Short mmCIF file of C-alpha atoms in Angstrom, two decimals:
data_model
loop_
_atom_site.label_atom_id
_atom_site.label_comp_id
_atom_site.label_asym_id
_atom_site.label_seq_id
_atom_site.Cartn_x
_atom_site.Cartn_y
_atom_site.Cartn_z
CA MET B 89 19.82 7.64 -15.19
CA ARG B 90 18.02 7.69 -11.85
CA THR B 91 15.02 9.42 -13.40
CA LYS B 92 14.77 6.63 -15.99
CA LEU B 93 14.99 4.03 -13.21
CA VAL B 94 12.23 5.67 -11.19
CA ALA B 95 10.05 6.14 -14.29
CA ALA B 96 10.45 2.45 -15.12
CA LEU B 97 9.53 1.56 -11.54
CA ALA B 98 6.42 3.75 -11.70
CA THR B 99 5.35 2.01 -14.91
CA ALA B 100 5.95 -1.39 -13.31
CA THR B 101 3.91 -0.38 -10.26
CA VAL B 102 0.92 0.68 -12.34
CA SER B 103 1.28 -2.43 -14.53
CA ALA B 104 1.29 -4.70 -11.48
CA PHE B 105 -1.87 -3.04 -10.22
CA LEU B 106 -3.53 -3.34 -13.66
CA VAL B 107 -2.61 -7.03 -13.90
CA VAL B 108 -4.29 -7.71 -10.57
CA GLY B 109 -7.32 -5.66 -11.63
CA CYS B 110 -7.53 -7.25 -15.08
CA SER B 111 -7.19 -10.74 -13.70
CA SER B 112 -10.05 -9.94 -11.33
CA ASP B 113 -12.16 -8.56 -14.19
CA SER B 114 -11.45 -11.48 -16.50
CA SER B 115 -12.35 -13.94 -13.74
CA SER B 116 -15.62 -12.10 -13.28
CA ASP B 117 -16.32 -12.06 -17.02
CA SER B 118 -15.64 -15.77 -17.45
CA ALA B 119 -17.74 -16.57 -14.40
CA THR B 120 -20.81 -14.79 -15.82
CA ALA B 121 -20.45 -16.25 -19.34
CA GLY B 122 -21.74 -19.65 -20.45
CA SER B 123 -24.33 -22.10 -19.18
CA SER B 124 -25.43 -23.45 -15.80
CA SER B 125 -21.99 -24.96 -15.17
CA SER B 126 -20.55 -21.44 -15.42
CA SER B 127 -23.10 -20.24 -12.88
CA ALA B 128 -22.02 -22.96 -10.47
CA SER B 129 -18.41 -21.95 -11.02
CA SER B 130 -19.33 -18.30 -10.37
CA SER B 131 -21.08 -19.26 -7.14
CA ALA B 132 -18.08 -21.26 -5.95
CA SER B 133 -15.81 -18.32 -6.79
CA ALA B 134 -18.02 -15.94 -4.80
CA ASN B 135 -17.92 -18.28 -1.81
CA ALA B 136 -14.12 -18.40 -2.01
CA SER B 137 -13.99 -14.61 -2.14
CA ALA B 138 -16.19 -14.35 0.97
CA GLU B 139 -13.92 -16.75 2.87
CA PHE B 140 -11.82 -14.92 5.45
CA ASN B 141 -10.19 -15.30 8.85
CA ASP B 142 -8.93 -13.01 11.61
CA ALA B 143 -5.62 -12.43 9.80
CA ASP B 144 -7.47 -11.14 6.72
CA VAL B 145 -9.53 -8.75 8.84
CA MET B 146 -6.45 -7.49 10.68
CA PHE B 147 -4.61 -7.03 7.39
CA ALA B 148 -7.37 -4.87 5.89
CA GLN B 149 -8.02 -2.86 9.06
CA MET B 150 -4.34 -2.13 9.77
CA MET B 151 -3.06 -1.76 6.21
CA TYR B 152 -5.73 0.86 5.42
CA PRO B 153 -4.40 3.58 7.78
CA HIS B 154 -0.85 2.52 6.86
CA HIS B 155 -1.63 3.17 3.17
CA GLU B 156 -3.47 6.36 4.10
CA GLN B 157 -0.36 7.76 5.75
CA ALA B 158 1.79 6.81 2.75
CA VAL B 159 -0.65 8.63 0.44
CA GLU B 160 -0.49 11.66 2.77
CA MET B 161 3.32 11.61 2.61
CA ALA B 162 3.20 11.26 -1.18
CA ALA B 163 0.96 14.33 -1.42
CA MET B 164 3.49 16.35 0.60
CA ALA B 165 6.03 16.13 -2.23
CA GLU B 166 4.06 18.54 -4.40
CA GLY B 167 5.36 22.05 -3.78
CA ARG B 168 8.17 20.95 -1.45
CA THR B 169 10.56 19.43 -3.99
CA ASP B 170 11.48 19.83 -7.63
CA ASN B 171 13.28 16.48 -7.68
CA PRO B 172 11.69 14.52 -10.57
CA ASP B 173 12.62 11.17 -8.98
CA ILE B 174 10.77 12.03 -5.76
CA LEU B 175 7.76 13.38 -7.64
CA THR B 176 7.55 10.28 -9.85
CA LEU B 177 7.79 7.96 -6.84
CA ALA B 178 5.15 9.96 -4.96
CA SER B 179 2.75 9.72 -7.91
CA ALA B 180 3.34 5.95 -8.22
CA ILE B 181 2.70 5.41 -4.50
CA GLU B 182 -0.55 7.36 -4.59
CA ALA B 183 -1.72 5.63 -7.79
CA ALA B 184 -1.15 2.16 -6.32
CA GLN B 185 -2.26 2.62 -2.73
CA GLN B 186 -5.47 4.67 -3.00
CA PRO B 187 -7.28 1.97 -5.04
CA GLU B 188 -6.02 -0.69 -2.60
CA MET B 189 -7.56 1.30 0.26
CA ASP B 190 -10.90 1.30 -1.56
CA ARG B 191 -10.73 -2.48 -2.03
CA MET B 192 -9.89 -3.10 1.64
CA THR B 193 -12.89 -1.02 2.71
CA ALA B 194 -15.12 -3.04 0.36
CA TRP B 195 -13.80 -6.36 1.73
CA LEU B 196 -14.50 -5.39 5.31
CA ALA B 197 -18.05 -4.37 4.40
CA GLU B 198 -18.53 -7.66 2.54
CA TRP B 199 -17.21 -9.62 5.53
CA GLY B 200 -19.48 -7.75 7.96
CA GLN B 201 -16.49 -6.33 9.82
CA PRO B 202 -15.95 -2.80 11.21
CA ALA B 203 -14.65 -0.27 8.71
CA PRO B 204 -10.97 0.66 8.99
CA SER B 205 -10.16 3.63 11.20
CA SER B 206 -8.43 6.76 9.96
CA ASP B 207 -7.84 7.94 13.52
CA MET B 208 -4.18 7.24 14.19
CA GLY B 209 -4.88 7.67 17.92
CA GLU B 210 -6.81 4.40 17.80
CA MET B 211 -3.98 2.50 16.13
CA SER B 212 -2.18 1.75 19.40
CA GLY B 213 1.19 0.14 18.92
CA MET B 214 1.51 1.25 15.30
CA ASP B 215 4.76 3.13 15.73
CA HIS B 216 8.48 2.70 15.11
CA SER B 217 8.85 0.15 17.91
CA SER B 218 6.11 -2.08 16.50
CA GLY B 219 8.02 -2.57 13.26
CA MET B 220 5.08 -1.34 11.18
CA GLY B 221 6.86 1.79 10.03
CA MET B 222 4.12 4.21 11.01
CA MET B 223 5.19 7.81 11.56
CA SER B 224 4.16 9.85 14.57
CA GLN B 225 2.33 13.14 14.14
CA GLN B 226 5.55 14.88 15.16
CA ASP B 227 7.38 13.10 12.31
CA MET B 228 4.73 14.23 9.84
CA ASP B 229 4.77 17.81 11.12
CA ALA B 230 8.56 17.93 10.87
CA LEU B 231 8.45 16.66 7.28
CA THR B 232 5.86 19.29 6.36
CA ALA B 233 8.25 22.03 7.49
CA LEU B 234 11.06 20.90 5.14
CA SER B 235 11.72 21.66 1.48
CA GLY B 236 14.30 21.02 -1.22
CA ALA B 237 17.17 18.60 -0.55
CA GLU B 238 16.35 18.37 3.18
CA PHE B 239 12.80 17.31 2.36
CA ASP B 240 14.07 14.77 -0.19
CA ARG B 241 16.39 13.08 2.31
CA GLN B 242 13.82 12.95 5.10
CA TRP B 243 10.99 11.86 2.77
CA LEU B 244 13.08 8.99 1.38
CA THR B 245 14.21 7.92 4.88
CA MET B 246 10.66 7.94 6.25
CA MET B 247 9.13 6.26 3.21
CA ILE B 248 11.71 3.44 3.29
CA ALA B 249 10.80 2.74 6.94
CA HIS B 250 7.10 2.99 6.08
CA HIS B 251 7.35 0.60 3.12
CA THR B 252 9.42 -1.87 5.16
CA GLY B 253 6.64 -2.00 7.73
CA ALA B 254 4.02 -2.57 5.02
CA ILE B 255 6.06 -5.43 3.56
CA GLU B 256 6.24 -7.09 6.99
CA MET B 257 2.47 -6.72 7.45
CA ALA B 258 1.83 -8.14 3.97
CA ASN B 259 4.08 -11.13 4.67
CA VAL B 260 2.00 -11.92 7.77
CA GLU B 261 -1.13 -11.92 5.58
CA ILE B 262 0.53 -14.20 3.03
CA ALA B 263 1.47 -16.64 5.81
CA ASP B 264 -1.69 -16.50 7.94
CA GLY B 265 -4.57 -15.19 5.79
CA SER B 266 -7.17 -17.34 4.03
CA ASN B 267 -8.85 -14.89 1.63
CA ALA B 268 -7.43 -15.33 -1.88
CA ASP B 269 -8.00 -11.70 -2.90
CA ALA B 270 -6.37 -10.30 0.25
CA GLN B 271 -3.39 -12.61 -0.14
CA GLU B 272 -3.00 -11.60 -3.78
CA MET B 273 -2.97 -7.93 -2.75
CA ALA B 274 -0.40 -8.74 -0.06
CA ARG B 275 1.87 -10.36 -2.65
CA THR B 276 1.51 -7.30 -4.90
CA ILE B 277 2.40 -5.00 -1.98
CA VAL B 278 5.54 -7.02 -1.20
CA ALA B 279 6.73 -7.02 -4.83
CA THR B 280 5.89 -3.39 -5.59
CA GLN B 281 7.05 -1.81 -2.36
CA GLN B 282 10.30 -3.79 -2.27
CA GLN B 283 11.12 -2.40 -5.73
CA GLU B 284 10.36 1.09 -4.46
CA VAL B 285 12.51 0.56 -1.35
CA ASP B 286 15.45 -0.51 -3.54
CA THR B 287 14.99 2.59 -5.70
CA MET B 288 14.72 4.92 -2.71
CA ARG B 289 17.86 3.47 -1.14
CA ALA B 290 19.71 4.08 -4.42
CA LEU B 291 18.47 7.68 -4.46
CA LEU B 292 19.70 8.21 -0.90
CA GLY B 293 23.07 6.91 -2.08
#
């Protein structure tokens, strides 16, 4: 039953990502088709996409290493657990978050802003006390040393905290950001990761 639930969640996660991607593609297609009025529409759309504020920049720069750590945690599941629910969740997390990282890097380049940092030492304040759900290196090392049921419990506990932090960061972007694409990604993160949190809590029982 749980495996079916997690599989359904994974499908929903990928579908949500595809909907965002397709909607982006279809907007692009419609913008390039037609006459001069379409060109004007395309230009206006491009200007809207280039619109950003400090909240958008902060969202991209801080969410990137946050996603990167989640992808690292997802990769740890391989070889440390045989639990199909954990493995399915890990695959869904990696499939959703790696493309989002690529898009955030592209936005920052487009906005003329510094690229996101992968050096967790530079992300001062991004720890448990900040509410962002980031794990310390000691947390990550401890997780690496586990396997089987112990790994499952710790992985779920850490990933719930991690996702909760991402949801909080995304909600700040929704409230304070001005870039339509970044806000759309933030809404996707909230919806997708909240579903995953609910599933992980059920698995912890």
